[in-house]
mmCIF file with all atom_site columns, C-alpha atoms in Angstrom:
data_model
loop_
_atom_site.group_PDB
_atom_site.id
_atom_site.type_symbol
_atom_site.label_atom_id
_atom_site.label_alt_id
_atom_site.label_comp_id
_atom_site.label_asym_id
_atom_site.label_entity_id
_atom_site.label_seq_id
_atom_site.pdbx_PDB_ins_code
_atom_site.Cartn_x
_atom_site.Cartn_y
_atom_site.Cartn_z
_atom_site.occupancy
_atom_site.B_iso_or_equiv
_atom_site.pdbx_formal_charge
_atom_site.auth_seq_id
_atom_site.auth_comp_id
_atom_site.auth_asym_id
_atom_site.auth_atom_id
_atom_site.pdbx_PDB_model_num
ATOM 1  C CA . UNK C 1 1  ? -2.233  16.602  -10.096 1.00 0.00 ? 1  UNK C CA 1
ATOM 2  C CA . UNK C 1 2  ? -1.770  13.153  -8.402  1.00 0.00 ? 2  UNK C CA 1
ATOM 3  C CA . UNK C 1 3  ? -4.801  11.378  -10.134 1.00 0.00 ? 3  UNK C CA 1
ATOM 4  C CA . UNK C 1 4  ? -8.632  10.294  -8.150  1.00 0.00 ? 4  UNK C CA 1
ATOM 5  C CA . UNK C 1 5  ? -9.066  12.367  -5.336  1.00 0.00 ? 5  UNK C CA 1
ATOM 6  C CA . UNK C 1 6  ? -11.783 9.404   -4.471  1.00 0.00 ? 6  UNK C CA 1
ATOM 7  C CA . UNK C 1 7  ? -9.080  6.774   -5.114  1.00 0.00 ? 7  UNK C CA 1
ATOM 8  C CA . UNK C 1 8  ? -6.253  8.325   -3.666  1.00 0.00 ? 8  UNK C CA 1
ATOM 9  C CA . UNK C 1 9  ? -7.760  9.261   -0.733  1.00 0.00 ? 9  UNK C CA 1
ATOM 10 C CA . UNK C 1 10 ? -9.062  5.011   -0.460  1.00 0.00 ? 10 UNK C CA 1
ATOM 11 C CA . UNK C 1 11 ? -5.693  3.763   -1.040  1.00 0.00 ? 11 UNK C CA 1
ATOM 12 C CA . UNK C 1 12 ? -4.233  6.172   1.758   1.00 0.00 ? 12 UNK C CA 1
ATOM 13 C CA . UNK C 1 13 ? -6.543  4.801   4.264   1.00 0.00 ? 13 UNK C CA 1
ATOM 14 C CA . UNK C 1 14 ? -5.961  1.208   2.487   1.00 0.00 ? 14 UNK C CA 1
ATOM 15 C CA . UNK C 1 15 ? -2.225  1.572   3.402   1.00 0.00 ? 15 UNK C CA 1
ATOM 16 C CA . UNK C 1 16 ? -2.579  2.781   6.861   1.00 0.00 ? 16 UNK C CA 1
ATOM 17 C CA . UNK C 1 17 ? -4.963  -0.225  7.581   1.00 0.00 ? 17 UNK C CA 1
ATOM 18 C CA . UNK C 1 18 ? -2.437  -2.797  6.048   1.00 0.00 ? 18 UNK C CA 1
ATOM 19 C CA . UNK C 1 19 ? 0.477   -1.745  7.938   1.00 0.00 ? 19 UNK C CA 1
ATOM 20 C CA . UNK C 1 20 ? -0.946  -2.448  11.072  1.00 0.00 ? 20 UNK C CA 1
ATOM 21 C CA . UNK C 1 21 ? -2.726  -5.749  9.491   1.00 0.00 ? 21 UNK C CA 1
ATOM 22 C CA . UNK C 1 22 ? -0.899  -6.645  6.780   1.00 0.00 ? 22 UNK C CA 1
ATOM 23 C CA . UNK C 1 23 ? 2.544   -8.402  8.265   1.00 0.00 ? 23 UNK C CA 1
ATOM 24 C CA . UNK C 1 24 ? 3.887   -8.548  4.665   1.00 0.00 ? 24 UNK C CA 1
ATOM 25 C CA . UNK C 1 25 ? 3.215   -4.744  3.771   1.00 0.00 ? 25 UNK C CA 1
ATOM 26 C CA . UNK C 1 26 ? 4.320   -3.768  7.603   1.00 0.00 ? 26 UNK C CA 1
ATOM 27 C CA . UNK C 1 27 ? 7.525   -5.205  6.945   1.00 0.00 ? 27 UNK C CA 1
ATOM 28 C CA . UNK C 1 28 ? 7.808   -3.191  3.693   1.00 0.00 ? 28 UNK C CA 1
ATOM 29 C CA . UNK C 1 29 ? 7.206   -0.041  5.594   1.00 0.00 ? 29 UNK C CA 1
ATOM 30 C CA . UNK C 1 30 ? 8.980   -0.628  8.433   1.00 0.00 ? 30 UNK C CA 1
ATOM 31 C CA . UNK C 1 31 ? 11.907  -1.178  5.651   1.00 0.00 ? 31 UNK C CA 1
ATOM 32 C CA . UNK C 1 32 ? 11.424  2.434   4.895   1.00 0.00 ? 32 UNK C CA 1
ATOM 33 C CA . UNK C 1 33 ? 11.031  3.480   8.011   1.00 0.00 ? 33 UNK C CA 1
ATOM 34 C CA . UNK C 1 34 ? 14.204  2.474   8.847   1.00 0.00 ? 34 UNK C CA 1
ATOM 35 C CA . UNK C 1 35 ? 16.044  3.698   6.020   1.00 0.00 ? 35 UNK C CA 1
ATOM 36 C CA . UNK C 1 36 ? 15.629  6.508   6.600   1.00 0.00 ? 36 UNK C CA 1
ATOM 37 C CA . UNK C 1 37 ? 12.093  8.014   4.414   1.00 0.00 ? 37 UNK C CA 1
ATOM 38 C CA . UNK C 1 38 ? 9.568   10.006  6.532   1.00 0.00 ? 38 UNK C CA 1
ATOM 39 C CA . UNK C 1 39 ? 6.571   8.009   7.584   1.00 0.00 ? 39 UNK C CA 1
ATOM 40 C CA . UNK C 1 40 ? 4.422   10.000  5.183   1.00 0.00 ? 40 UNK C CA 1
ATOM 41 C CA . UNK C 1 41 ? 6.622   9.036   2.088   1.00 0.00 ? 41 UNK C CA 1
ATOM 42 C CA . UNK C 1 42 ? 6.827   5.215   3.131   1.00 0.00 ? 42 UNK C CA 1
ATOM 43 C CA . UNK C 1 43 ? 2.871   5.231   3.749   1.00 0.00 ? 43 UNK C CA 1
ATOM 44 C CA . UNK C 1 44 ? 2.596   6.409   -0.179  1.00 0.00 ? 44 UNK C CA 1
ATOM 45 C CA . UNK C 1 45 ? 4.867   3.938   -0.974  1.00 0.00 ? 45 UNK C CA 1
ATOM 46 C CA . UNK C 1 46 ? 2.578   1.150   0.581   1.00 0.00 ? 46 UNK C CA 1
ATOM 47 C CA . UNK C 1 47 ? -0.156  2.497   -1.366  1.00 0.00 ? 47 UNK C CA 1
ATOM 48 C CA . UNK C 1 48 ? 1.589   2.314   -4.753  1.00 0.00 ? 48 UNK C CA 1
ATOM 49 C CA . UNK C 1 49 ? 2.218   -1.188  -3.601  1.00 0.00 ? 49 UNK C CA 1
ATOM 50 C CA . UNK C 1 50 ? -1.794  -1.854  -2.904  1.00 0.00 ? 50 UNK C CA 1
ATOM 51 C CA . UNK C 1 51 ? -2.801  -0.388  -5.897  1.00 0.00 ? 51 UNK C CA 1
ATOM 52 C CA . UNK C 1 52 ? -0.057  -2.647  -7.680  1.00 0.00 ? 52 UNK C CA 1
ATOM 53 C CA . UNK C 1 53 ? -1.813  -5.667  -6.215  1.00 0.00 ? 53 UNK C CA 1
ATOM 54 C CA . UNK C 1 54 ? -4.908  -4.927  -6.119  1.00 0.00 ? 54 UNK C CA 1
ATOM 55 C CA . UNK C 1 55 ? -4.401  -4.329  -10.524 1.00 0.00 ? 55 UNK C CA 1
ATOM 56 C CA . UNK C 1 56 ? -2.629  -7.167  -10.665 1.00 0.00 ? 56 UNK C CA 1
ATOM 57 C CA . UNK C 1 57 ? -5.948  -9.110  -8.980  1.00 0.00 ? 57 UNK C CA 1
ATOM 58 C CA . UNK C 1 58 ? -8.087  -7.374  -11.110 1.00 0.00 ? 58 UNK C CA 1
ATOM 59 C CA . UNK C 1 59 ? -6.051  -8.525  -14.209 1.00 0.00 ? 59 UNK C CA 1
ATOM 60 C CA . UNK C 1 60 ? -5.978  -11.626 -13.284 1.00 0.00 ? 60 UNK C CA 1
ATOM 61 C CA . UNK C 1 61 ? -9.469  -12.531 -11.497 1.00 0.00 ? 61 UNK C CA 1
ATOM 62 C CA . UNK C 1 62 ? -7.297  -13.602 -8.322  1.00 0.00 ? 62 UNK C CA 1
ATOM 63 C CA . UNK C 1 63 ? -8.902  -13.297 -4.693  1.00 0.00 ? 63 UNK C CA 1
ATOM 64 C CA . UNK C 1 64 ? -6.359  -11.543 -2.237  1.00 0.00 ? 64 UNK C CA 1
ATOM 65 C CA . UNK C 1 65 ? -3.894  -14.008 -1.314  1.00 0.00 ? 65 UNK C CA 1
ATOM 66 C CA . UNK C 1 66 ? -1.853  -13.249 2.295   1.00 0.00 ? 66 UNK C CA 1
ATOM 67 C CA . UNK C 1 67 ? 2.201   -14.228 1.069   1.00 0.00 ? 67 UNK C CA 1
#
């Protein structure tokens, strides 16, 4: 299960590339991190996140927007 290999596999490399980039999304992982949830499990987490932007631009016709 899980969904799009194709698309999974995307938003995995998406989230690795935004938490070095991405000061916003690094900060949410970091957050993680520090709680306490293996690197692997906050790097999924990120890439929920993406894909819950990157929806919410498609939705709305919205260019990425840094916060």
């Amino acid at each position: 299960g899980g969904g799009r290999t194709v698309v999974r596999s995307v938003l995995f490399v998406g989230a690795m590339v935004a938490v070095r980039h991405n000061p916003v999304l690094e900060l949410f992982f970091t957050r993680l991190v520090n709680a306490g949830k293996p690197k692997m499990v906050a790097l999924i987490a990120v890439a929920r996140k993406l894909l819950t932007i990157l929806n919410a631009m498609l939705r709305d016709n919205r260019p990425w927007q840094n916060a």
